[in-house]
Coordinates of C-alpha atoms in Angstrom, one line a residue:
Chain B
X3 CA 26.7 -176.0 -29.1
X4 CA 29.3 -173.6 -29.7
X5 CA 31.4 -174.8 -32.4
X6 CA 34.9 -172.9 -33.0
X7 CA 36.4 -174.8 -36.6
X8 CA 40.3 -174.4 -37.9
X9 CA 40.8 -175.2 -41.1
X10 CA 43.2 -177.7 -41.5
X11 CA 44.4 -180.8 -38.7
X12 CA 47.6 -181.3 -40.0
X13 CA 49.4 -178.9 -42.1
X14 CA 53.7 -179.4 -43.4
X15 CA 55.3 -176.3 -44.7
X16 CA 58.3 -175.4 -45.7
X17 CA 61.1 -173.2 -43.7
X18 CA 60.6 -169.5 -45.4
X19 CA 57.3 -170.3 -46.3
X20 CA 53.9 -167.7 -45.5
X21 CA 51.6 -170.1 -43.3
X22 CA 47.9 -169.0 -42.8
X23 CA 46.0 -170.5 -40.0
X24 CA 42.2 -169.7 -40.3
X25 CA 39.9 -170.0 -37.3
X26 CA 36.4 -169.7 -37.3
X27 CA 33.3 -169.8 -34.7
X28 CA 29.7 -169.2 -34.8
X29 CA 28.3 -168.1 -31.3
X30 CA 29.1 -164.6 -32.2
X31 CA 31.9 -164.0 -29.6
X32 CA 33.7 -160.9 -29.2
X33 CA 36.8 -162.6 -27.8
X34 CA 39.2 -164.9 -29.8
X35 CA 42.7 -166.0 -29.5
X36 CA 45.3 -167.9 -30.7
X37 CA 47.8 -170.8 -28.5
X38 CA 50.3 -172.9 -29.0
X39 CA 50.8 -176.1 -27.2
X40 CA 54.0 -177.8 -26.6
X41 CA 54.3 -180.6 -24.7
X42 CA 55.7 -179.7 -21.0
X43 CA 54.7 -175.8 -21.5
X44 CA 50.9 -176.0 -22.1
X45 CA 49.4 -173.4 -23.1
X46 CA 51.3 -170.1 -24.5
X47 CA 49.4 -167.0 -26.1
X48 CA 50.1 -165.8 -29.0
X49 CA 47.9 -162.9 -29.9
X50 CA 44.2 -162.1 -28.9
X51 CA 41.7 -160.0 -30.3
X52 CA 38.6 -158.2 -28.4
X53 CA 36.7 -156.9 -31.3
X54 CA 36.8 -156.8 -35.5
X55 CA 40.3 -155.1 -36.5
X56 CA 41.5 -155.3 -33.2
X57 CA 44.4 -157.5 -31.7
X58 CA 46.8 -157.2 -28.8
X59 CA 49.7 -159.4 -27.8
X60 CA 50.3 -162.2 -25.8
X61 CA 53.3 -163.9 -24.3
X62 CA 54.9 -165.1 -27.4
X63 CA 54.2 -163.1 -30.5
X64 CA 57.7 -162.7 -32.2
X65 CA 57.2 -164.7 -35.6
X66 CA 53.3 -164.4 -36.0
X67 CA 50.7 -161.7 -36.9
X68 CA 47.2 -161.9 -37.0
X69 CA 43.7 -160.7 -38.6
X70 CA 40.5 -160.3 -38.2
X71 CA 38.4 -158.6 -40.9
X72 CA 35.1 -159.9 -39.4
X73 CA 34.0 -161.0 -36.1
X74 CA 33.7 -164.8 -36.8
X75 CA 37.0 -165.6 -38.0
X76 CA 40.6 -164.7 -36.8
X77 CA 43.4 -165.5 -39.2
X78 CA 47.3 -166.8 -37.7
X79 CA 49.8 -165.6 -40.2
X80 CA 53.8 -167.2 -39.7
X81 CA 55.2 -164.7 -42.5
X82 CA 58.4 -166.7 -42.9
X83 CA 57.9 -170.1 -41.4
X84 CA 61.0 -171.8 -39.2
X85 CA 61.5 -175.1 -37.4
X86 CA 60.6 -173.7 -34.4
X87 CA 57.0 -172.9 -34.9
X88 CA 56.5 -177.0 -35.5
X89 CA 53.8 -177.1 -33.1
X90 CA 50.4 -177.4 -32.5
X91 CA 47.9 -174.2 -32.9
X92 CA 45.0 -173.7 -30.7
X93 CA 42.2 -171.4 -31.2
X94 CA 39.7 -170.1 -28.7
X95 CA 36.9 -167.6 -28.3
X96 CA 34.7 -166.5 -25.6
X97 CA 32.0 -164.5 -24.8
X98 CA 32.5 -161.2 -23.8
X99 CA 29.6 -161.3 -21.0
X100 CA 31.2 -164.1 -19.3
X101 CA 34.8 -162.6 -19.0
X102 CA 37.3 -162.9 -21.7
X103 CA 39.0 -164.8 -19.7
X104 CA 36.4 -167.0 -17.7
X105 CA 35.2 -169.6 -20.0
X106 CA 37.0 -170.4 -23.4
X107 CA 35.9 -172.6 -26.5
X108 CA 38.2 -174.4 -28.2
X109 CA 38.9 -175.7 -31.9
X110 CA 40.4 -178.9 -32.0
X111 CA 43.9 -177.7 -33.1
X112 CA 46.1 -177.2 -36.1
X113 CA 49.5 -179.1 -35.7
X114 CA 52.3 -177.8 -38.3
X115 CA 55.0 -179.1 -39.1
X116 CA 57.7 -177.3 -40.8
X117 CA 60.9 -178.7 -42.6
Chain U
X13 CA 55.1 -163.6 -12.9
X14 CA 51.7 -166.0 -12.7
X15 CA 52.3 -169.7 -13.3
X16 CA 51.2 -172.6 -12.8
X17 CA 52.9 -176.3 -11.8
X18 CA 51.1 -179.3 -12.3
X19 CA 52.2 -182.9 -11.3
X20 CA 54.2 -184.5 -14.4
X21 CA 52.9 -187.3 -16.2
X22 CA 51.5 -189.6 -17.5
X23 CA 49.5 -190.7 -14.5
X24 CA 48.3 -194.2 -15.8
X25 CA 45.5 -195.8 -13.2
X26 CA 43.4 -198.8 -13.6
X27 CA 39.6 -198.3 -14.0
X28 CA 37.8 -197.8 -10.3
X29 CA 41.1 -195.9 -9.3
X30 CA 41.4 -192.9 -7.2
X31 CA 42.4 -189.9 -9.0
X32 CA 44.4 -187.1 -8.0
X33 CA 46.2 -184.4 -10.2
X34 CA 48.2 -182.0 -8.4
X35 CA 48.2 -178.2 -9.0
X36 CA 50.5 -175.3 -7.6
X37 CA 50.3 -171.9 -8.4
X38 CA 51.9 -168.4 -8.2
X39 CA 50.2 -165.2 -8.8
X40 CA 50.2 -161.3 -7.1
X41 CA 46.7 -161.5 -6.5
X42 CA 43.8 -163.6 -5.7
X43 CA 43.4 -165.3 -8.7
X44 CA 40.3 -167.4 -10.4
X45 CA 41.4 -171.1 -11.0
X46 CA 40.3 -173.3 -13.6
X47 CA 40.8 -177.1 -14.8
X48 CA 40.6 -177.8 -18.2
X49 CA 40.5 -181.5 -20.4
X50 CA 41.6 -182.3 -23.4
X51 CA 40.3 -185.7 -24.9
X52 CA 42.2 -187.6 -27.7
X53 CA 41.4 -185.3 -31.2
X54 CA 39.5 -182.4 -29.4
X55 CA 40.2 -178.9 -27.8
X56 CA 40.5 -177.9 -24.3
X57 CA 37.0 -177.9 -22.4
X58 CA 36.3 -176.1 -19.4
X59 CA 36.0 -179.1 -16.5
X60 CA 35.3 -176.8 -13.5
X61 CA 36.6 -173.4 -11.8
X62 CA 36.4 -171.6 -8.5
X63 CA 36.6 -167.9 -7.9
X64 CA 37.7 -167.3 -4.3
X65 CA 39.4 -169.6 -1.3
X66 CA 37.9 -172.4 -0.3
X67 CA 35.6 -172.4 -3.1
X68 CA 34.8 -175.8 -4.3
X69 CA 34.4 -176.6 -8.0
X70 CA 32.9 -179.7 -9.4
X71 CA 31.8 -181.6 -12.8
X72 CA 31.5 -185.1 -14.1
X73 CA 32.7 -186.3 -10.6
X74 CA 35.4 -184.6 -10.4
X75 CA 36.3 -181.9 -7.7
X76 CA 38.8 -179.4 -6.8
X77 CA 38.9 -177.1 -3.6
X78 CA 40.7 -173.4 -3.7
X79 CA 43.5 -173.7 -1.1
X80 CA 44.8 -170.3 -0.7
X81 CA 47.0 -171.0 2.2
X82 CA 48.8 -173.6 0.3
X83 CA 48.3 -171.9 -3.1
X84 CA 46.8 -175.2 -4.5
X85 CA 44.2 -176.7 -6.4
X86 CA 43.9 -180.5 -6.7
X87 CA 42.0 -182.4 -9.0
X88 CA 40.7 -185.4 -7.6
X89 CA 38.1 -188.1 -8.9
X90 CA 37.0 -190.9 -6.6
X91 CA 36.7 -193.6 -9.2
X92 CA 38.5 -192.6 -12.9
X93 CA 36.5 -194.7 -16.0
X94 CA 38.4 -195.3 -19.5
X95 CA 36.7 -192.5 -20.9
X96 CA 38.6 -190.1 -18.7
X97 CA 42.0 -190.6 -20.0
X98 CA 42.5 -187.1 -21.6
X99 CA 45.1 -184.5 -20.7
X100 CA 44.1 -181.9 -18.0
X101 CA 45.0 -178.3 -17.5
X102 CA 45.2 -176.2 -14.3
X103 CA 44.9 -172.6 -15.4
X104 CA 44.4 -169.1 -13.5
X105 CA 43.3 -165.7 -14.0
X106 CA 44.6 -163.2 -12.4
X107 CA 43.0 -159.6 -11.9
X108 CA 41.5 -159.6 -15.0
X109 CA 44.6 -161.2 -17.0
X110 CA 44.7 -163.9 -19.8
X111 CA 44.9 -167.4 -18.7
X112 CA 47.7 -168.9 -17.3
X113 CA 48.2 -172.3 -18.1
X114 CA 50.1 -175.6 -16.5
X115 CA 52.2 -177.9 -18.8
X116 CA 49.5 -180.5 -18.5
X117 CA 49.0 -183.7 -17.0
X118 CA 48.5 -186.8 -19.6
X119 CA 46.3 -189.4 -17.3
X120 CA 45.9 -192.7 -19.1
X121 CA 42.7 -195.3 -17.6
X122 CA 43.3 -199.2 -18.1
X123 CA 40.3 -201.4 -17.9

């Protein structure tokens, strides 16, 4: 089974603070991407990323950067945390052969909350 | 823009139940839909998908037809179990595009 893991379930930062989200997934996917989820919106992109050292943005990128130094794992950076990033984080990959956009895996989500 | 409207919940149904989520979209071209489900603790899974009108996608008993002429794309279940309370997505991609998702429909299944 595909498996895509994010590091933490439940994170609380600060306001100001540098958060790192770390995703990871092992079926060798060329696609991954990062979501947040807010009840009422659903699903909003952040940033995506088609290959190692590449990333593109989505619909809602002001506030958040990304990496991805190798091909398993793609990296959410807040660089100065606010109140209004308290939500949960979704990531995704998918195979490149299927579409990028056809079938996604997801992790089970990162919800941060920041004071 | 694309987007997608889904019914608002919760949608709270005893078990045996018939089950229907509804889906409306908006998009400049002819779009592939998608549902997705989201159970308590876990990600978003692909539930089913259809690629052109009139197409009819199924899974797990559940099924949803491609209405192009009324830009729609219902999820219905004859007979919902516990086990399917979850949160489900309607999605679409358009012309090669990222997803674009609903808000999400919470349904919750009473024995």
């Amino acid at each position: 089974d595909v498996k895509v893991t994010q590091s933490s379930r439940y994170l609380v930062k600060r306001t100001g603070e540098k958060v790192f989200l770390e995703c990871v997934q092992d079926m060798d996917h060329e696609n991954m991407f990062w979501y947040r989820q807010d009840p009422g919106l659903g699903l909003r992109l952040i940033y995506f990323s088609y290959d190692v050292k590449m990333k593109e943005k989505g619909d809602i990128p002001e506030g958040y950067s990304v990496s991805r130094e190798k091909k398993e794992r793609f990296s959410l950076i807040l660089e100065s945390a606010s109140t209004n990033q308290t939500s949960m984080y979704l990531c995704a990959s998918s195979d490149v052969l299927s579409g990028p956009n056809e079938k996604l895996f997801f992790g089970s989500g990162t919800q941060l909350s920041v004071l | 823009g694309d987007s997608v409207t889904q019914m608002e919940g919760p949608v709270t149904l005893s078990e045996e139940a018939f089950l229907t989520i509804n889906c409306t979209y908006t998009a400049t071209g002819y779009p592939s839909l998608f549902w997705y489900v989201q159970y308590p603790g876990e990600g978003l899974q692909l539930l089913l998908k259809a690629t052109k009108a009139d197409d009819k996608g199924s899974n797990k008993g559940f099924e949803a037809t491609y209405r192009k002429e009324t830009t729609s794309f219902h999820l219905e279940k004859g007979s919902v179990q516990v086990s399917d309370s979850a949160v489900y997505f309607c999605a679409l991609s358009d012309a090669g595009n990222m997803l674009t998702f609903g808000g999400g429909t919470r349904l919750m299944v009473k024995p």
